[in-house]
Coordinates of C-alpha atoms in Angstrom, one line a residue:
X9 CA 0.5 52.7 3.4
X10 CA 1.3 48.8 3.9
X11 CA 0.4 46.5 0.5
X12 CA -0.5 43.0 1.2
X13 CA 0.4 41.0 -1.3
X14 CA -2.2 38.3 -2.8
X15 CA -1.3 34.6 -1.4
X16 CA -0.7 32.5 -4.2
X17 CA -2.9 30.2 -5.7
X18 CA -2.5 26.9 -4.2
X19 CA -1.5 23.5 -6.1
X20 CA -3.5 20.6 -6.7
X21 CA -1.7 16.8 -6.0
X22 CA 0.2 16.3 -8.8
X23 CA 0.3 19.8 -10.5
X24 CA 4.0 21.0 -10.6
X25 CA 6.1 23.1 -8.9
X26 CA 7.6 26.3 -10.4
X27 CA 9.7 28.4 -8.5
X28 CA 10.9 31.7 -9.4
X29 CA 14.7 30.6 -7.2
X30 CA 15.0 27.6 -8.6
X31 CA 16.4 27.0 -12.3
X32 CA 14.6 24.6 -14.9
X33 CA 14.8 21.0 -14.0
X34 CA 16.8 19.0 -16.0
X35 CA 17.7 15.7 -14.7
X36 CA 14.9 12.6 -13.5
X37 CA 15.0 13.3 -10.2
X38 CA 14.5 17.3 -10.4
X39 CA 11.8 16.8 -12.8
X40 CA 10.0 14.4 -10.0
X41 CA 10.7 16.7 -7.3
X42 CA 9.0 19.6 -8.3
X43 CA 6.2 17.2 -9.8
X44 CA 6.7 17.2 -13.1
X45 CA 7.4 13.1 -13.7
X46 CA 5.7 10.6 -12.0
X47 CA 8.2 7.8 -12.2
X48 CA 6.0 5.0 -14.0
X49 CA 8.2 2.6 -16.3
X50 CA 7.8 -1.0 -17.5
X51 CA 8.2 -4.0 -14.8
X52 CA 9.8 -6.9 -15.8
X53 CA 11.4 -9.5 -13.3
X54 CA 10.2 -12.6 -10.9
X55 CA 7.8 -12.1 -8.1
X56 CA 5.7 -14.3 -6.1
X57 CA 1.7 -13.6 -4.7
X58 CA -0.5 -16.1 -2.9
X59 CA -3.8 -17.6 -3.9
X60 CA -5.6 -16.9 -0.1
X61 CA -6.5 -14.1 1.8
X62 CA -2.8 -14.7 3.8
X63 CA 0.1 -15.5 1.7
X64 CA 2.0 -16.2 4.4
X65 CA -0.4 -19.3 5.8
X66 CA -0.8 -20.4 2.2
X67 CA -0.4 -24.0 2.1
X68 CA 1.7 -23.6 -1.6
X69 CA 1.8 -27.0 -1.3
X70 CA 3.4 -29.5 -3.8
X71 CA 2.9 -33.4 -3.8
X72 CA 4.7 -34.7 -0.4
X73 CA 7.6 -36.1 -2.5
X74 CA 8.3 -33.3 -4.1
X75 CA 7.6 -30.8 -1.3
X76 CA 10.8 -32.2 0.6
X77 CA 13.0 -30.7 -2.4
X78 CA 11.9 -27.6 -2.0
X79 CA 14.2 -26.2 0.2
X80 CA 16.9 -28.0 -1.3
X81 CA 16.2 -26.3 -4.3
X82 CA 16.1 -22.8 -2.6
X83 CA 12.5 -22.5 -3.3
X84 CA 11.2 -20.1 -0.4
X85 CA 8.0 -19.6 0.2
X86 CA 7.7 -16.8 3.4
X87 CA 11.6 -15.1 2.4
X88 CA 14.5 -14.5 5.0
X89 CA 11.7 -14.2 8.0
X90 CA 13.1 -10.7 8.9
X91 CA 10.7 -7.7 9.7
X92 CA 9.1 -6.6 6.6
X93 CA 10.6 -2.4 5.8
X94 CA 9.3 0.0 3.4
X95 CA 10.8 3.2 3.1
X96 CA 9.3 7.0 1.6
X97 CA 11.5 8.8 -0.7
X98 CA 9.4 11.9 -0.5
X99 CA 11.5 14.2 -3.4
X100 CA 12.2 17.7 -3.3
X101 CA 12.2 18.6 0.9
X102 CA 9.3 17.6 2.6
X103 CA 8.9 19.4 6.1
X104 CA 8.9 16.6 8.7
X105 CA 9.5 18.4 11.6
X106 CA 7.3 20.8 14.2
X107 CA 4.5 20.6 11.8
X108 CA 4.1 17.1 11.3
X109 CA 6.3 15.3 13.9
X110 CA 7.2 16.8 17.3
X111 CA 11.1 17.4 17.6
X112 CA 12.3 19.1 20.5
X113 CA 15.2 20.6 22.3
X114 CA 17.9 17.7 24.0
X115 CA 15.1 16.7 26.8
X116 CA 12.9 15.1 23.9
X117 CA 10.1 16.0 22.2
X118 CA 8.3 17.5 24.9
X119 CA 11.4 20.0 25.8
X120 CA 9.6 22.5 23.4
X121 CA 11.6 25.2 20.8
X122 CA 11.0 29.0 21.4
X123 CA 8.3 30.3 19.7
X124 CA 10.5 31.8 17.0
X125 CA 11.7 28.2 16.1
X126 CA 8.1 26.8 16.1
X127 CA 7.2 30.0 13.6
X128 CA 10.1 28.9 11.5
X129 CA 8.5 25.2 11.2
X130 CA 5.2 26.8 10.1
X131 CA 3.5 26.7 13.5
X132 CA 1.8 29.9 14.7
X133 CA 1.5 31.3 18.5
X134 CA -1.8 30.0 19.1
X135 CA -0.8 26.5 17.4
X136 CA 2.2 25.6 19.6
X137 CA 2.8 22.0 21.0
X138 CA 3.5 23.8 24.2
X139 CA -0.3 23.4 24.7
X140 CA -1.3 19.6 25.2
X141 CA -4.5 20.2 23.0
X142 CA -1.7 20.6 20.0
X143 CA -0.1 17.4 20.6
X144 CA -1.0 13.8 19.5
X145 CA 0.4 10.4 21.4
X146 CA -2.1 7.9 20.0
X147 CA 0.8 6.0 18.0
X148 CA 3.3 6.6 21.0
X149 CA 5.6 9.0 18.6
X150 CA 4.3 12.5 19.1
X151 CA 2.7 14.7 16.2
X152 CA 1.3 18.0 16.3
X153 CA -2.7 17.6 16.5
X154 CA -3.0 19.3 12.6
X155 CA -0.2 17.1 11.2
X156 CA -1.2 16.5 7.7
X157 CA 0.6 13.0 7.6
X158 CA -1.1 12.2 11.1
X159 CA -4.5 13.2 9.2
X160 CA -3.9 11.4 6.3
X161 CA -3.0 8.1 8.4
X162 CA -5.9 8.5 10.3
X163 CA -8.5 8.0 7.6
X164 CA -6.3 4.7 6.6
X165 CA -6.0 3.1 9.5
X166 CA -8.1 1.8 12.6
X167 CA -7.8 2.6 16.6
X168 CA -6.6 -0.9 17.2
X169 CA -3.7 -0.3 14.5
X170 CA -2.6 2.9 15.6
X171 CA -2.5 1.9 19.1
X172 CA 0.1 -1.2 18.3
X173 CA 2.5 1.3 17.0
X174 CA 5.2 3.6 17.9
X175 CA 8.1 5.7 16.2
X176 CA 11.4 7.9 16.4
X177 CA 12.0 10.7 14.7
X178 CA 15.8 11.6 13.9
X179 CA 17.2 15.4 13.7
X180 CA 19.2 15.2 10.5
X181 CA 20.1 17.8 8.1
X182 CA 21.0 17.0 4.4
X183 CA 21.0 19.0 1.4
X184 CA 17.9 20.8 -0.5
X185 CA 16.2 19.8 -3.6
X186 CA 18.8 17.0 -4.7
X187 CA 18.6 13.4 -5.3
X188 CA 22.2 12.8 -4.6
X189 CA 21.5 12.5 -0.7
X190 CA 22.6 8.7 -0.1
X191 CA 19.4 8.2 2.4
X192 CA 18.0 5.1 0.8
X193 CA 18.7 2.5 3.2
X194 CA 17.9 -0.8 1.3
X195 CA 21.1 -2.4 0.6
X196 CA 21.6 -1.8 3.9
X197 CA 18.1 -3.6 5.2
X198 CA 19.2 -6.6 2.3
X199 CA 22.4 -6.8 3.8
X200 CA 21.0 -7.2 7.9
X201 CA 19.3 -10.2 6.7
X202 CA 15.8 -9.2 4.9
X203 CA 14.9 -10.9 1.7
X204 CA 12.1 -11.7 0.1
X205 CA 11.0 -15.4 -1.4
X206 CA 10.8 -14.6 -5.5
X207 CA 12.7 -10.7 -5.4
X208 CA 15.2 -8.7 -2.6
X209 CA 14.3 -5.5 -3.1
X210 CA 11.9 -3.5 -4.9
X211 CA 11.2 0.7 -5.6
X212 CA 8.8 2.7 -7.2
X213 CA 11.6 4.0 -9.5
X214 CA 14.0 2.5 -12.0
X215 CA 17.1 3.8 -10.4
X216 CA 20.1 1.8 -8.6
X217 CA 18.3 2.9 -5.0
X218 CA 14.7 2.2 -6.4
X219 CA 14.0 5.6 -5.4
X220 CA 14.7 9.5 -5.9
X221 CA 17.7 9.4 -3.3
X222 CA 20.8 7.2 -3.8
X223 CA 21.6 4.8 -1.6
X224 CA 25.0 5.0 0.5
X225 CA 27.8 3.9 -2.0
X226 CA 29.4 1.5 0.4
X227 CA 26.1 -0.8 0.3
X228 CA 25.8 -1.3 -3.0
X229 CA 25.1 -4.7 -4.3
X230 CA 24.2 -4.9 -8.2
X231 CA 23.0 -8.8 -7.7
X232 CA 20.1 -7.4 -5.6
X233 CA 19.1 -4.0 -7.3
X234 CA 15.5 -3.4 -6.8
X235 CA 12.9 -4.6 -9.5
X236 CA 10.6 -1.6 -10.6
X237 CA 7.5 -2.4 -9.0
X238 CA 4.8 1.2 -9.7
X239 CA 1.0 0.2 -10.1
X240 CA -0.5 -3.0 -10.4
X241 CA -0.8 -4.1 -14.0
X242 CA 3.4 -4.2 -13.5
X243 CA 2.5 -6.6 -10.5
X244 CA -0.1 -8.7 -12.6
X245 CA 2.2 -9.2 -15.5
X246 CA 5.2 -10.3 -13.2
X247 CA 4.7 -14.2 -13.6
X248 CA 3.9 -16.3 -16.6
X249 CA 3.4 -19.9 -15.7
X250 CA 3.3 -21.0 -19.7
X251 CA 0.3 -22.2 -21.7
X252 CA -0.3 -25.7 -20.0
X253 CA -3.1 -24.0 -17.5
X254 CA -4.6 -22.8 -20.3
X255 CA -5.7 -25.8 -21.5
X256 CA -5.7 -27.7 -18.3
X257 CA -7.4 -26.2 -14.8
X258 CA -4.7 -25.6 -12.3
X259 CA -4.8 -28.9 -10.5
X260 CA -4.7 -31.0 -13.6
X261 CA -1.7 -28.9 -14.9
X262 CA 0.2 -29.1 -11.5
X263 CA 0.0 -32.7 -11.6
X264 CA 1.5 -33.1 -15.2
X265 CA 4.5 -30.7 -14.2
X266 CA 4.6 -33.0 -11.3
X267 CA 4.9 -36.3 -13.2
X268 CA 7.3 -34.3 -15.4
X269 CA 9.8 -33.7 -13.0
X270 CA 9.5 -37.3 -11.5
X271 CA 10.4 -39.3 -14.9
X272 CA 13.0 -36.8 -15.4
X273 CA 14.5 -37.2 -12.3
X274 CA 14.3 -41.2 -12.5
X275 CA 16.1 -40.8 -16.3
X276 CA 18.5 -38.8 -15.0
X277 CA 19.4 -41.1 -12.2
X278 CA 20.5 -43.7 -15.0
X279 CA 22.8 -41.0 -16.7
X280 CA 26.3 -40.4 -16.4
X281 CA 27.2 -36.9 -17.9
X282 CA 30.8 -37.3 -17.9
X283 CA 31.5 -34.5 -16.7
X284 CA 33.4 -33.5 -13.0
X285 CA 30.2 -31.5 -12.5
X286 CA 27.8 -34.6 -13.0
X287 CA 25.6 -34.3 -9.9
X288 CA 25.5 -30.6 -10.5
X289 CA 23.9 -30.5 -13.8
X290 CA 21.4 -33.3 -12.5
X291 CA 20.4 -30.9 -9.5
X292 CA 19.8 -27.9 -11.9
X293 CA 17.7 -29.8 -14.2
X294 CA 15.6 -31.7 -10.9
X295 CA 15.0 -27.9 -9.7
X296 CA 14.4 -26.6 -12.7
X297 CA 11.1 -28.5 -13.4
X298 CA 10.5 -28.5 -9.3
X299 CA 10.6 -24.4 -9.2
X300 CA 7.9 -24.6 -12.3
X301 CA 5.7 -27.2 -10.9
X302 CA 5.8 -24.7 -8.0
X303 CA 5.3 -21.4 -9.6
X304 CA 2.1 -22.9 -11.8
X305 CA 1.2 -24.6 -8.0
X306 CA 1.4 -21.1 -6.6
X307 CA 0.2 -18.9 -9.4
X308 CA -1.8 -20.8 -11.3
X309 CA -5.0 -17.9 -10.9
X310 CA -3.7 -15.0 -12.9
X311 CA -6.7 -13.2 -10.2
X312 CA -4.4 -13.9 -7.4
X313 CA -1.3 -11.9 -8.6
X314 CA -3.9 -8.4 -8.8
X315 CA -2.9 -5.7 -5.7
X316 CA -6.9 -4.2 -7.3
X317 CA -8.6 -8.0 -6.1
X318 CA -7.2 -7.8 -2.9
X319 CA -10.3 -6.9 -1.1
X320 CA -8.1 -6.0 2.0
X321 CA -6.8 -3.1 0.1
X322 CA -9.7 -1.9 -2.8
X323 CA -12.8 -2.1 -2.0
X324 CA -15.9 -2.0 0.5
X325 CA -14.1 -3.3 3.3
X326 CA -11.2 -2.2 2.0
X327 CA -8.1 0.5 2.8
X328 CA -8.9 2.3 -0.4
X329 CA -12.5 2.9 -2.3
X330 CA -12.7 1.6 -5.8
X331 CA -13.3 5.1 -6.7
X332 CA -9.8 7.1 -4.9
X333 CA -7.8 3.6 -5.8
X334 CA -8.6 4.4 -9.7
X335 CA -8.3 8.3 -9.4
X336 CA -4.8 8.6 -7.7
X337 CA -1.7 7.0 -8.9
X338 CA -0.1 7.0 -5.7
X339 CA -2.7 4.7 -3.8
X340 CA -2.1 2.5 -6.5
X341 CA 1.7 2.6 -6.5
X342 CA 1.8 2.0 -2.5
X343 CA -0.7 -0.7 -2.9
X344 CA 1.5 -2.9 -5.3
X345 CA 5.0 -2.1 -3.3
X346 CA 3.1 -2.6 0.2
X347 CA 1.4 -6.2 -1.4
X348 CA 4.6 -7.7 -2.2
X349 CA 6.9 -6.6 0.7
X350 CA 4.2 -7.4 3.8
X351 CA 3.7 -10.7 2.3
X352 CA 7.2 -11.6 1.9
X353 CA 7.7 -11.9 -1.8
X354 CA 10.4 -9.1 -1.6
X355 CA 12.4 -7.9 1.6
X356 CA 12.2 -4.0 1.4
X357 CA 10.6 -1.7 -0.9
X358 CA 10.8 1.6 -1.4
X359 CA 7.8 3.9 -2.5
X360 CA 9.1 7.5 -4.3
X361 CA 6.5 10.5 -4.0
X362 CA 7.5 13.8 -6.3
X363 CA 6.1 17.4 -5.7
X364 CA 7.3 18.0 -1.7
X365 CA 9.1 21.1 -2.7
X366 CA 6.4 22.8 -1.9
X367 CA 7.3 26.2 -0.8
X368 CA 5.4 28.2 -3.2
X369 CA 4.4 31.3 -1.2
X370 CA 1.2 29.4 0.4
X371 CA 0.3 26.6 2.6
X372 CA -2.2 24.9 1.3
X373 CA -0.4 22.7 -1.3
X374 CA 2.3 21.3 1.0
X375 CA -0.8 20.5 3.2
X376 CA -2.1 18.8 0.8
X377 CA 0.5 16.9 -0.5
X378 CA 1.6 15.7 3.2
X379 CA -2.0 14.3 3.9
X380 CA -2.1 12.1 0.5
X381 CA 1.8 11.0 1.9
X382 CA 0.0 10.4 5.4
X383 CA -3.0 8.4 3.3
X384 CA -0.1 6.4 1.8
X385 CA 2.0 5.5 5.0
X386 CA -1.4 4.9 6.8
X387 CA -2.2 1.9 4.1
X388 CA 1.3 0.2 5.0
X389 CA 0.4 -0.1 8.4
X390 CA -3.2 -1.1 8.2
X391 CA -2.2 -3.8 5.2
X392 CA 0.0 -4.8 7.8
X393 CA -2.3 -5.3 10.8
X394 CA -4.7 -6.9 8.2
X395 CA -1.9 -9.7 7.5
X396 CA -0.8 -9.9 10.7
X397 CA 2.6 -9.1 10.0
X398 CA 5.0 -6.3 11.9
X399 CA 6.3 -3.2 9.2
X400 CA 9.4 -1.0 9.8
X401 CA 7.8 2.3 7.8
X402 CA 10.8 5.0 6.9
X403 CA 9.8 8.2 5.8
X404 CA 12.9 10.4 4.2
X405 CA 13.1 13.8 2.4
X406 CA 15.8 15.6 0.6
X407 CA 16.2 18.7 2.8
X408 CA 13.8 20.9 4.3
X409 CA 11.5 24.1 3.9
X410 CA 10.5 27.1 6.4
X411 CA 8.3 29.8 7.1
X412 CA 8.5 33.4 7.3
X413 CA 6.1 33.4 10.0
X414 CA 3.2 34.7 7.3
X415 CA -0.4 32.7 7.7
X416 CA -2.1 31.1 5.2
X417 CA -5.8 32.0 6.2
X418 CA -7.4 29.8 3.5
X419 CA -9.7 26.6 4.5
X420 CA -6.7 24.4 3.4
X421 CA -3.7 26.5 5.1
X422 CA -5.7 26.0 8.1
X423 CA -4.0 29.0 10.0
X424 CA -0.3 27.8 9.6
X425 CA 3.0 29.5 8.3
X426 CA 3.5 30.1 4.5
X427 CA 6.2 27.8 3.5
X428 CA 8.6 30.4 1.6
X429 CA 12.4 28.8 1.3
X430 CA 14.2 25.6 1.2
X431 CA 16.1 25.2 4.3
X432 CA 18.1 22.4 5.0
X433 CA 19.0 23.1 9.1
X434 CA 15.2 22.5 9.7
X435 CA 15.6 18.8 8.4
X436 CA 14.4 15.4 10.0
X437 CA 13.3 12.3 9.3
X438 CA 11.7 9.4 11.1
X439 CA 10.1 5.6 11.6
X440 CA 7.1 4.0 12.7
X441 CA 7.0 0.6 13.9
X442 CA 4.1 -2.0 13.8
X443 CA 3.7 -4.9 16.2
X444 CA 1.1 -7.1 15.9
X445 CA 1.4 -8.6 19.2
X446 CA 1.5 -5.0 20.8
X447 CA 2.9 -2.0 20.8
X448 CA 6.7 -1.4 20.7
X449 CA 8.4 -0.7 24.0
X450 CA 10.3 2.7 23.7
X451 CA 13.6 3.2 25.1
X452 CA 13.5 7.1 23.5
X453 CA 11.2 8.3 20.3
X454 CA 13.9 11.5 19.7
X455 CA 17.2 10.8 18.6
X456 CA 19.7 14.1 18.7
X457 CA 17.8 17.2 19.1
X458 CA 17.1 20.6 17.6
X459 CA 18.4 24.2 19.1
X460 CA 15.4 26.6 20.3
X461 CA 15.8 28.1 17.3
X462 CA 14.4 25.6 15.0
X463 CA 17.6 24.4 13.7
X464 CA 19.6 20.9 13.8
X465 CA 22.1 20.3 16.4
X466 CA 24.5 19.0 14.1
X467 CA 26.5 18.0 17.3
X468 CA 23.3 16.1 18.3
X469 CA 24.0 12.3 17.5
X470 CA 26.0 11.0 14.5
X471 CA 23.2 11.1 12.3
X472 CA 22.7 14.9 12.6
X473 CA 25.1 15.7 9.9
X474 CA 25.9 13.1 7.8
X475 CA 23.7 11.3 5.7
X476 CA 25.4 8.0 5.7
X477 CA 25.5 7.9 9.4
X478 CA 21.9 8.8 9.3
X479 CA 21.4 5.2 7.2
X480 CA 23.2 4.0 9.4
X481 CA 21.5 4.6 12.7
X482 CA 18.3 3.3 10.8
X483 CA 20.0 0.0 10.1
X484 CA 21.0 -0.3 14.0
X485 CA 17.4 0.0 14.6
X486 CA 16.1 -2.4 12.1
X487 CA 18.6 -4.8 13.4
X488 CA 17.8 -4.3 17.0
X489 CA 13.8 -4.8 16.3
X490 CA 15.0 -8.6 15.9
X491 CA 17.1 -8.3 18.9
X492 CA 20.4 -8.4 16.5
X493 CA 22.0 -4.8 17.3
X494 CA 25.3 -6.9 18.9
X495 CA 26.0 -7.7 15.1
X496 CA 25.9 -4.5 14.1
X497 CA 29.4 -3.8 14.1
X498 CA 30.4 -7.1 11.9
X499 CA 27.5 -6.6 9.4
X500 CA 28.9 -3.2 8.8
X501 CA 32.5 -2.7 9.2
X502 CA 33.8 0.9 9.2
X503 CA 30.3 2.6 10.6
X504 CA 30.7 5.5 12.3
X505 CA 28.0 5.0 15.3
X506 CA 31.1 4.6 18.0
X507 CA 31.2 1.6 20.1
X508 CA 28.0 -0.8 22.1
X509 CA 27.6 1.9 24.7
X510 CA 27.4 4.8 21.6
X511 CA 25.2 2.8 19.5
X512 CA 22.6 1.8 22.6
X513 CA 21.8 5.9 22.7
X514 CA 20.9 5.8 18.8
X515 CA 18.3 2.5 19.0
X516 CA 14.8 3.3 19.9
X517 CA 12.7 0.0 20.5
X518 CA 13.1 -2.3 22.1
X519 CA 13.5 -6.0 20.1
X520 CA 9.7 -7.2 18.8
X521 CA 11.0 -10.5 17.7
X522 CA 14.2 -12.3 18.2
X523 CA 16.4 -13.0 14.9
X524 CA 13.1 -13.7 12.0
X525 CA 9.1 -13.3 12.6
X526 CA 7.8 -16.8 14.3
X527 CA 6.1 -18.8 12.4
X528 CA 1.6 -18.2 12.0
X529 CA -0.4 -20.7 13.9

């Protein structure tokens, strides 16, 4: 007589994961990848918002006088002018590929896996890409039809947005259930050039990467280690412009900061410090009271600072309801990382989501989980259309998971495979590109390949199996989006992409802007 064993009960968002094969967590980064921390700390460092709808077209500007010293003074008010990148640390082995994102045999994505391999990526017989009616092109990258992320960026974003969009997906393997993968690219991103006006780099975490994986040891840089940025009262309490506005309304207070600055700077003309460092000293004090005249100029409206009063993001009209916006953490972490990076107060951010090792013996949960994710990428790339800027989105995972070909019947399995067992040879990860002005040119959206089987080709492309080279090949990319993939090779010195010719199979896009963003009319 054959038993059929109950399905297990599946998880809500948020509620941890407890496997019987795995031991009790005991470090940060095993607690947040089986969902039992959520990452929130205290914020405290410099950042920059805008008073108008666009930050980047905000006039910010001081008296005409003063205005010239600003760049003197290193005061920027747009950053480096590189393409905006935010990057998903999605802890504890999120399954990217077959189920969400197409990856295929060496032809491409369409060069399709045996039906075994599909099963072992949680797709049943009847649910195989092989069929066009499974397969989804609207954002140029291929995902199945039932991708949870492709759901959940479908209710965030519009046609129009989708349809200026494109992405790669990389076949790389890397280890299961551990936050010492170095996949965090940011350094890396700093390093090509990105930077914001007021901060470098921020993360969702309070960690060296900013994130649940480490970054890449080589890239380091401790000057520009990201500020914890992970829900919007840290945003709102990020800049303190003093008492003065308090008792004066913006304008007026400006103006007295202004005048400030000017008698100082005509006293200080008429003093002689003595000292071999005289004109130093006089041009730290001058942009010492210039940066303040400029900070209460730019943030003199506490209201402006608020991710919650953006009405592009919260709201009617907005990416998120009031309602979901005060219900889920998550929404409310991505909409305070996404705010400061796609207006260009800081260069690259990185947003961590716990829970994805979600192969509890059902398929509902990790269905779940990947559509808030999708929910969460989607609002990047619709805040982005809304400011008219282009995103690099990374999405990254710490190993894998597969099915034993068992299907979860239940309204939220939706048919699929049971995800049973970590498995890190069914591993991927993969970017999306936004272009405002239209939608990437692709030169390939696969880079190295899976066997039929389901498993890496760890002979595939450099990044297949090694993580570092899998940063890497996502720096290449980034750089060639401005058009700057002939650097390459100088920026980072001792990569292991090969030479020009080696390196032109790894880069997906063509370049969508050449060197920084051009100026808004």
């Amino acid at each position: 007589m054959l038993i059929r064993k109950s399905r297990k009960r599946p998880l809500a968002n948020g509620e941890p994961l407890l496997h019987d094969d795995h031991s009790r967590p005991r470090t940060r980064r095993e607690f947040i990848a089986q969902g039992m921390m959520a990452g929130t700390a205290t914020v405290f460092g410099a950042s920059l918002f805008s008073l108008f709808a666009n930050p980047r077209m905000a006039a910010a500007a001081l008296s005409p006088d003063l205005e010239g010293l600003k760049n003197s003074c290193g005061i920027a008010v747009q950053g480096a002018g590189k393409i905006p990148f935010i990057c998903f640390d999605l802890a504890g082995g999120a399954s990217i590929a077959g189920s969400n994102v197409l990856l295929g045999k060496s032809g491409g994505q369409m060069d399709f896996l045996s039906t075994a391999g599909y099963s072992k990526l949680g797709l049943p017989g009847d649910m195989l890409p092989n069929d066009p009616a499974f397969v989804n092109e609207e954002m140029g990258l291929a995902f199945h039809s039932d991708s949870a992320f492709l759901r959940g960026i479908q209710q965030s974003t519009s046609a129009g947005t989708r349809a200026a969009t494109n992405g790669a997906i990389i076949a790389a393997r890397s280890e299961n259930d551990t936050g010492n993968n170095p996949h965090n690219p940011m350094y890396g991103i700093h390093k090509a050039g990105a930077d914001g006006s007021l901060l470098s780099l921020v993360g969702s975490r309070s960690t060296e990467s900013g994130g649940n994986s480490l970054a890449p040891m080589s890239l380091i840089n401790p000057q520009v280690r990201p500020t914890k940025i992970d829900q919007p009262s840290d945003v709102t309490g990020l800049v303190d412009v003093g008492d003065l506005i308090g008792i004066l309304d913006q304008k007026d207070a400006v103006a007295v900061m202004e005048s400030i600055q000017r008698i100082s700077d005509k006293k200080m003309s008429k003093v002689n410090t003595r000292i071999t460092t005289d004109e130093a000293v006089k041009e730290l004090v001058r942009c010492g009271y210039i940066k303040s005249a400029d900070l209460a100029d730019r943030f003199g409206n506490p209201a402006a600072l608020d991710p919650m009063a953006d009405t592009d993001i919260v709201g009617p009209g907005g990416i998120f309801s009031s309602a979901e916006f005060d219900s889920n953490s998550e929404f409310r972490k991505t909409a305070s990382v996404m705010k400061l990076v796609l207006n260009g107060y800081a260069g690259a951010g990185t947003i961590t989501m716990g829970g994805y090792d979600y192969h509890t013996g059902e398929r509902a949960t990790g269905e779940r989980r990947d559509e808030q994710a999708g929910r969460c990428m989607g609002a990047c790339l619709e805040y982005a259309a809304r400011v008219g800027m282009p995103l690099m989105l990374y999405v990254f995972s710490d190993g894998s998971n597969s099915s034993n070909g068992r299907i979860d019947d239940s309204e939220d399995g939706r048919g699929k495979g049971e995800w049973t067992g970590d498995n890190q040879q069914t591993a991927a990860s993969f970017f999306l590109v936004y272009n405002p002005a239209g939608r990437p040119v692709a030169a390939r959206n696969q880079i190295g390949f899976m066997r039929a089987d389901g498993s890496v080709e760890t002979a595939s492309s450099p990044a297949a199996n090694n993580v570092n080279q899998l940063v890497q090949t996502v720096l290449l990319n980034y750089m060639a989006l401005h058009g700057e993939q002939g650097d390459f090779a100088s920026t980072f010195m001792g990569h292991g992409l090969g030479n020009a010719a080696s390196q032109d199979r790894l880069i997906a896009f063509e370049n969508i802007v050449s060197g920084t963003i051009p100026p808004q009319p």
